[in-house]
Amino acid sequence: MKMLYSLIAICMCSSFCMGQSSNRQLATPDFKIPFGPELVIIDGKPTLYYELYITNRSTDSLLLQKLTVLDASGSSEFISWSEKELRSRHSIVKQSHQSKRSILAPGSSAIVYIEFAFKQTPAIQIIHQLDYQLLKNAGTEAGSARSAITKVASTPPLVLGAPVASGTWVAIYEPSWERGHRRVIYTVGGKDYIPGRFAIDFIRLDATGHYVKGDSDSIRNWYGYSNDVLAVADGVVASSLGTFQESLTVSAHPKFPAEKATGNYISLDIGNNHIVFYEHLKPGSIKVKAGQKVKKGEVIASLGFTGQTTGPHLHFHVANQNAPLGAEGLPYAFENFILRGRYTDIGKLGSEPWIPLPNTDQANKKSERPAPNTVIVFKP
Ligand SMILES: [Zn+2]
């Protein structure tokens, strides 16, 4: 569902902080985790999200062969990705996209986007093991390097109320999308950020999975258009911007650069360095100003079609600073929602119904993040 990504336009991963090597004297890879790992509950399972930066400190090219994540003692394996699996999980800075191998030139880096679920209790500390080959003139030389121990964040999850009123909504995101929110890095002031690490695009559906009635080009025909947008917690409005106008049709809507991708938006400071972002809001609908206190459940705006978007939807994320791009995306959960089903192929959205949930006992979700492309109803 490429057309619905709102902040996918520009990936500017141009600079890195260099990390400490676990065994620098051997010129083996450096490992760095700039942010996180962050835990969130999805489908009842504690799930970790973070990015592992691997930099080749050798004077030879380095082939990434296998990445394993283990507990701190090295005795339990959580994931083990072969070169092929690893390739779908990383991007290599300054490498031609045509390359079929995971090869880091001397001095270059790979960003590995990691998400995995623990079967039961999450580990408190993890380590990474990279198996690699150095590609020397005289042949290859196999090696293996381990990262330093990484602590898993132990802060309690941020649990929020509903961002939209009752109704059926599809929560659109998928960590594996190469140009989805989760993988788009913005460099602001020389530092890299992923504001959309946990972003969700909400689109309203009818009972049969359609998001529009009649001509889909007319934004007023979209079920979610002009729906109430709600404060998810008590807070203070950090910013509100309402100067963007809408096109009446999807086809007439222009493209916007990253710095204007939000369209009309509200950011809400809910305390503890948690700033909630609501984007693409309807012109003239914003009811709050910066500095104004709001109560959880209060209507603050209407869902609209402004900024970089190709269909009316609500872009929602939480970040650690009041900046749409120069801030790190934080995990969050919703207090109460009913899981109706999911799309295994989001490309079928609008043309086919979702796959219903087989076991209704598991439909009532509390303090969870909706799984990718699931269809949910928020409970009051
Ligand atoms: Zn979005």
Coordinates of C-alpha atoms and ligand atoms in Angstrom, one line a residue:
M1 CA 0.0 0.0 0.0
K2 CA 2.8 2.3 -1.1
M3 CA 0.5 5.2 -1.7
L4 CA -0.5 5.5 2.0
Y5 CA 3.0 6.0 3.5
S6 CA 3.2 9.6 4.5
L7 CA 6.8 10.2 5.5
I8 CA 8.6 8.0 3.1
A9 CA 9.9 10.5 0.8
I10 CA 13.5 11.1 1.8
C11 CA 16.1 8.8 3.4
M12 CA 19.1 10.8 4.4
C13 CA 21.3 8.3 6.3
S14 CA 24.5 10.2 5.7
S15 CA 26.4 10.3 8.9
F16 CA 27.2 8.0 11.8
C17 CA 28.6 8.1 15.2
M18 CA 31.3 5.6 15.4
G19 CA 31.0 3.0 18.1
Q20 CA 33.5 1.2 20.2
S21 CA 34.7 -2.1 18.8
S22 CA 34.6 -5.1 21.1
N23 CA 38.1 -6.1 19.7
R24 CA 39.4 -3.1 17.8
Q25 CA 42.9 -4.4 17.7
L26 CA 41.8 -6.9 15.1
A27 CA 40.2 -4.3 13.0
T28 CA 37.0 -6.3 13.1
P29 CA 33.5 -4.6 12.8
D30 CA 32.3 -1.9 15.2
F31 CA 28.8 -2.3 16.6
K32 CA 26.7 0.6 17.7
I33 CA 23.0 0.8 18.8
P34 CA 22.2 4.6 18.7
F35 CA 18.8 4.2 20.3
G36 CA 16.9 1.5 22.3
P37 CA 16.4 -1.4 22.1
E38 CA 12.8 -0.6 22.9
L39 CA 10.2 -3.2 24.0
V40 CA 6.5 -3.3 23.0
I41 CA 3.9 -5.9 23.4
I42 CA 2.5 -7.2 20.0
D43 CA 0.1 -10.1 19.8
G44 CA 0.8 -10.8 23.5
K45 CA 4.6 -11.1 23.0
P46 CA 7.3 -8.8 24.2
T47 CA 8.9 -7.5 21.0
L48 CA 12.2 -5.6 20.6
Y49 CA 12.8 -2.9 18.1
Y50 CA 16.2 -1.3 17.4
E51 CA 18.8 -0.6 14.8
L52 CA 22.3 -2.1 14.9
Y53 CA 25.0 -0.2 13.1
I54 CA 27.9 -2.3 11.8
T55 CA 30.9 -0.5 10.5
N56 CA 33.8 -2.2 8.7
R57 CA 37.1 -1.1 10.4
S58 CA 39.2 -3.4 8.3
T59 CA 41.2 -2.3 5.2
D60 CA 39.6 -5.2 3.3
S61 CA 36.0 -5.5 2.2
L62 CA 33.8 -7.4 4.7
L63 CA 31.0 -9.9 3.8
L64 CA 28.3 -10.1 6.4
Q65 CA 27.4 -13.8 6.7
K66 CA 25.4 -14.3 9.8
L67 CA 24.0 -12.2 12.6
T68 CA 22.9 -13.9 15.9
V69 CA 21.3 -12.2 18.9
L70 CA 21.9 -14.0 22.2
D71 CA 21.3 -13.4 25.8
A72 CA 24.3 -11.8 27.7
S73 CA 25.7 -15.2 28.7
G74 CA 25.7 -16.3 25.1
S75 CA 23.7 -19.4 26.0
S76 CA 20.3 -18.6 24.5
E77 CA 19.8 -17.6 20.9
F78 CA 16.9 -15.3 20.0
I79 CA 17.5 -14.8 16.3
S80 CA 20.0 -16.1 13.8
W81 CA 19.9 -14.6 10.4
S82 CA 21.8 -16.0 7.4
E83 CA 23.3 -13.7 4.8
K84 CA 20.0 -13.9 2.8
E85 CA 17.8 -13.1 5.8
L86 CA 20.2 -10.4 6.9
R87 CA 20.1 -8.8 3.5
S88 CA 16.4 -8.1 3.7
R89 CA 17.0 -6.5 7.1
H90 CA 19.7 -4.0 6.4
S91 CA 20.7 -1.1 4.3
I92 CA 24.3 -0.4 3.5
V93 CA 25.4 3.2 3.4
K94 CA 26.9 4.4 0.1
Q95 CA 26.5 1.0 -1.6
S96 CA 24.9 0.5 -5.0
H97 CA 21.4 -0.9 -4.6
Q98 CA 22.2 -3.4 -7.4
S99 CA 24.6 -5.3 -5.1
K100 CA 23.4 -8.9 -4.5
R101 CA 25.8 -9.4 -1.6
S102 CA 26.1 -7.9 1.9
I103 CA 29.6 -6.5 1.4
L104 CA 30.9 -3.5 3.4
A105 CA 33.7 -1.6 1.8
P106 CA 36.5 -0.5 4.2
G107 CA 35.1 2.2 6.4
S108 CA 31.5 1.8 5.3
S109 CA 28.5 0.8 7.5
A110 CA 25.3 -1.2 7.4
I111 CA 22.2 -0.4 9.4
V112 CA 20.4 -3.6 10.5
Y113 CA 16.8 -3.0 11.4
I114 CA 16.0 -5.5 14.1
E115 CA 12.6 -6.6 15.4
F116 CA 12.0 -9.9 17.1
A117 CA 9.6 -11.3 19.7
F118 CA 10.7 -13.1 22.8
K119 CA 8.8 -16.4 23.4
Q120 CA 8.3 -15.5 27.1
T121 CA 10.0 -13.1 29.4
P122 CA 12.2 -10.7 27.6
A123 CA 16.0 -10.7 28.2
I124 CA 17.5 -7.9 30.3
Q125 CA 20.7 -7.9 28.4
I126 CA 21.6 -9.0 24.9
I127 CA 24.7 -9.4 22.8
H128 CA 25.3 -9.7 19.0
Q129 CA 27.5 -12.0 17.1
L130 CA 28.5 -11.3 13.5
D131 CA 30.1 -14.0 11.4
Y132 CA 31.9 -12.5 8.4
Q133 CA 34.5 -13.0 5.8
L134 CA 37.3 -10.5 5.0
L135 CA 37.7 -10.4 1.2
K136 CA 41.5 -10.1 0.8
N137 CA 43.5 -10.1 -2.4
A138 CA 45.0 -13.5 -1.5
G139 CA 41.6 -15.1 -0.6
T140 CA 39.0 -14.9 2.1
E141 CA 39.5 -15.0 5.8
A142 CA 36.6 -16.0 8.1
G143 CA 36.0 -14.1 11.3
S144 CA 33.5 -13.6 14.1
A145 CA 33.0 -10.6 16.4
R146 CA 30.8 -10.0 19.3
S147 CA 29.3 -6.7 20.4
A148 CA 29.4 -5.3 23.9
I149 CA 26.4 -6.2 26.1
T150 CA 23.3 -4.1 25.4
K151 CA 20.7 -3.4 28.1
V152 CA 17.1 -3.8 27.1
A153 CA 15.0 -0.8 28.1
S154 CA 13.1 -1.6 31.3
T155 CA 10.8 1.4 31.4
P156 CA 7.1 0.6 31.8
P157 CA 5.2 0.8 28.5
L158 CA 3.4 4.0 27.5
V159 CA -0.3 3.1 27.4
L160 CA -2.6 5.5 25.5
G161 CA -6.3 6.0 24.9
A162 CA -7.9 5.9 21.5
P163 CA -6.6 8.4 18.9
V164 CA -9.9 8.1 16.9
A165 CA -13.5 7.4 17.8
S166 CA -15.0 4.0 17.6
G167 CA -15.4 2.4 14.2
T168 CA -13.3 -0.1 12.3
W169 CA -9.7 1.0 11.5
V170 CA -6.8 -0.7 9.8
A171 CA -3.5 0.0 11.5
I172 CA -1.1 0.3 8.6
Y173 CA 2.6 -0.4 9.1
E174 CA 5.1 -3.1 8.4
P175 CA 8.6 -3.0 9.7
S176 CA 10.0 -4.9 6.7
W177 CA 8.9 -2.2 4.2
E178 CA 12.1 -0.7 2.8
R179 CA 10.5 2.7 2.5
G180 CA 8.0 2.4 5.4
H181 CA 8.1 4.7 8.4
R182 CA 10.2 2.3 10.5
R183 CA 13.2 2.5 8.2
V184 CA 13.3 6.1 7.1
I185 CA 16.2 8.0 8.7
Y186 CA 16.3 11.8 8.8
T187 CA 19.5 13.6 9.5
V188 CA 18.9 16.8 11.4
G189 CA 21.8 18.9 12.8
G190 CA 24.2 16.1 11.9
K191 CA 22.4 13.4 13.9
D192 CA 20.3 10.6 12.6
Y193 CA 16.7 10.1 13.8
I194 CA 13.9 7.6 13.0
P195 CA 10.8 9.5 14.2
G196 CA 8.4 7.0 12.6
R197 CA 10.0 3.9 14.2
F198 CA 6.6 3.1 15.7
A199 CA 4.3 5.2 13.5
I200 CA 0.9 3.9 12.5
D201 CA -1.3 5.1 9.7
F202 CA -5.0 4.6 10.6
I203 CA -7.6 4.3 7.8
R204 CA -11.2 3.7 8.5
L205 CA -13.0 0.8 6.9
D206 CA -16.6 -0.3 6.6
A207 CA -17.7 -3.8 7.6
T208 CA -16.6 -5.4 4.4
G209 CA -13.1 -3.8 4.2
H210 CA -13.8 -0.9 1.9
Y211 CA -12.2 2.5 2.8
V212 CA -14.3 4.5 0.4
K213 CA -17.9 4.7 -0.8
G214 CA -18.2 5.6 -4.4
D215 CA -15.5 7.4 -6.3
S216 CA -12.2 6.9 -4.4
D217 CA -10.8 10.1 -6.0
S218 CA -13.1 12.3 -4.0
I219 CA -11.6 12.6 -0.5
R220 CA -15.1 13.2 1.0
N221 CA -16.0 9.6 0.0
W222 CA -13.4 8.1 2.3
Y223 CA -15.0 6.7 5.5
G224 CA -12.3 8.2 7.8
Y225 CA -12.4 11.7 6.3
S226 CA -13.4 14.4 8.8
N227 CA -13.7 11.8 11.7
D228 CA -12.9 13.1 15.1
V229 CA -9.2 12.9 16.3
L230 CA -8.9 12.5 20.0
A231 CA -6.3 13.4 22.7
V232 CA -4.8 10.0 23.8
A233 CA -3.9 11.3 27.2
D234 CA -4.1 14.4 29.3
G235 CA -1.4 16.9 28.1
V236 CA -0.4 20.2 26.9
V237 CA -0.4 21.1 23.2
A238 CA 3.2 21.5 22.1
S239 CA 2.5 22.7 18.6
S240 CA -0.4 23.0 16.2
L241 CA -0.1 23.9 12.5
G242 CA -3.2 24.5 10.4
T243 CA -2.0 26.4 7.3
F244 CA -2.1 23.6 4.8
Q245 CA -5.0 23.4 2.4
E246 CA -6.5 20.2 0.9
S247 CA -7.1 19.1 -2.6
L248 CA -10.7 17.9 -3.1
T249 CA -9.5 14.9 -5.0
V250 CA -6.7 12.4 -4.4
S251 CA -5.4 12.8 -8.0
A252 CA -5.0 16.6 -7.7
H253 CA -2.9 16.4 -4.5
P254 CA 0.7 17.6 -5.0
K255 CA 3.7 15.9 -3.4
F256 CA 5.4 17.6 -0.5
P257 CA 9.1 17.4 0.7
A258 CA 9.9 15.8 4.0
E259 CA 9.9 19.1 5.9
K260 CA 6.3 19.7 4.9
A261 CA 5.2 16.0 5.0
T262 CA 3.1 16.4 8.1
G263 CA 0.6 18.8 6.6
N264 CA -1.6 20.2 9.3
Y265 CA -0.5 18.6 12.6
I266 CA -0.8 18.7 16.4
S267 CA 1.9 17.6 18.8
L268 CA 0.8 16.9 22.3
D269 CA 3.2 16.9 25.3
I270 CA 1.9 14.2 27.6
G271 CA 4.8 14.3 30.0
N272 CA 8.0 12.3 30.6
N273 CA 9.4 13.4 27.2
H274 CA 6.6 11.8 25.3
I275 CA 5.3 13.9 22.5
V276 CA 2.3 12.6 20.5
F277 CA 2.1 13.5 16.8
Y278 CA -1.2 13.6 14.8
E279 CA -0.6 14.5 11.1
H280 CA -2.5 15.2 7.9
L281 CA -5.3 17.0 9.7
K282 CA -8.2 18.7 8.0
P283 CA -7.9 22.4 7.3
G284 CA -10.0 24.5 9.7
S285 CA -10.5 21.6 12.1
I286 CA -7.8 22.2 14.7
K287 CA -9.4 23.1 17.9
V288 CA -6.3 23.6 20.1
K289 CA -3.3 26.0 20.3
A290 CA 0.2 25.6 21.7
G291 CA 0.2 25.8 25.4
Q292 CA -3.4 24.7 25.8
K293 CA -4.2 21.9 28.2
V294 CA -6.3 19.0 26.9
K295 CA -8.0 16.1 28.5
K296 CA -7.8 12.5 27.4
G297 CA -10.6 11.8 25.0
E298 CA -11.1 15.4 24.0
V299 CA -11.7 16.1 20.3
I300 CA -8.7 18.1 19.1
A301 CA -9.1 18.0 15.3
S302 CA -10.6 16.1 12.3
L303 CA -8.9 13.5 10.1
G304 CA -7.9 15.1 6.8
F305 CA -5.8 15.0 3.7
T306 CA -2.9 17.5 4.0
G307 CA 0.8 17.1 3.5
Q308 CA 2.6 14.1 2.0
T309 CA -0.3 11.6 1.7
T310 CA -2.2 10.0 -1.1
G311 CA -5.4 9.3 0.8
P312 CA -7.2 10.6 3.9
H313 CA -5.8 8.9 7.0
L314 CA -4.4 9.7 10.4
H315 CA -0.6 9.5 10.9
F316 CA 0.2 8.8 14.5
H317 CA 3.4 8.5 16.4
V318 CA 5.1 9.3 19.7
A319 CA 8.6 10.8 19.8
N320 CA 11.0 12.1 22.4
Q321 CA 11.1 15.7 21.2
N322 CA 8.7 18.2 19.8
A323 CA 10.1 17.8 16.2
P324 CA 8.3 15.9 13.4
L325 CA 11.7 14.8 11.9
G326 CA 14.5 15.4 14.4
A327 CA 13.2 13.1 17.1
E328 CA 13.3 9.5 18.0
G329 CA 10.2 7.4 17.7
L330 CA 9.1 5.8 20.9
P331 CA 7.0 2.7 21.6
Y332 CA 3.4 2.9 22.8
A333 CA 0.4 0.7 23.3
F334 CA -3.3 1.3 23.4
E335 CA -5.4 0.6 26.5
N336 CA -8.3 -1.2 24.9
F337 CA -9.1 -2.4 21.5
I338 CA -10.8 -5.3 19.8
L339 CA -8.8 -7.2 17.1
R340 CA -11.1 -8.1 14.2
G341 CA -8.5 -9.6 11.9
R342 CA -5.6 -8.7 9.6
Y343 CA -4.4 -8.2 6.1
T344 CA -1.6 -10.5 5.2
D345 CA -1.4 -8.6 1.9
I346 CA -2.1 -4.9 2.5
G347 CA -2.2 -4.5 -1.3
K348 CA -5.7 -6.2 -1.1
L349 CA -7.0 -3.3 1.1
G350 CA -10.2 -2.0 -0.4
S351 CA -10.6 -4.8 -2.9
E352 CA -10.8 -7.8 -0.5
P353 CA -12.1 -8.2 3.1
W354 CA -9.5 -8.7 5.8
I355 CA -8.8 -12.2 7.2
P356 CA -11.0 -12.5 10.3
L357 CA -9.5 -13.5 13.6
P358 CA -10.0 -17.3 14.0
N359 CA -10.1 -17.3 17.8
T360 CA -12.4 -14.6 19.2
D361 CA -11.2 -15.2 22.8
Q362 CA -8.0 -13.4 21.9
A363 CA -9.8 -10.4 20.3
N364 CA -9.9 -8.2 23.4
K365 CA -6.5 -6.5 23.6
K366 CA -5.3 -4.5 26.5
S367 CA -2.1 -2.4 26.6
E368 CA -0.8 -3.7 23.3
R369 CA 0.4 -2.3 20.1
P370 CA -1.7 -3.4 17.2
A371 CA 0.2 -5.9 15.0
P372 CA 1.1 -4.8 11.5
N373 CA -1.9 -4.3 9.2
T374 CA -4.5 -5.5 11.7
V375 CA -8.1 -4.4 11.7
I376 CA -9.2 -3.0 15.1
V377 CA -12.0 -1.2 16.9
F378 CA -11.0 1.1 19.8
K379 CA -13.1 0.5 22.9
P380 CA -14.1 3.6 24.9
Ligands
ZN1 ZN 2.2 8.0 8.3

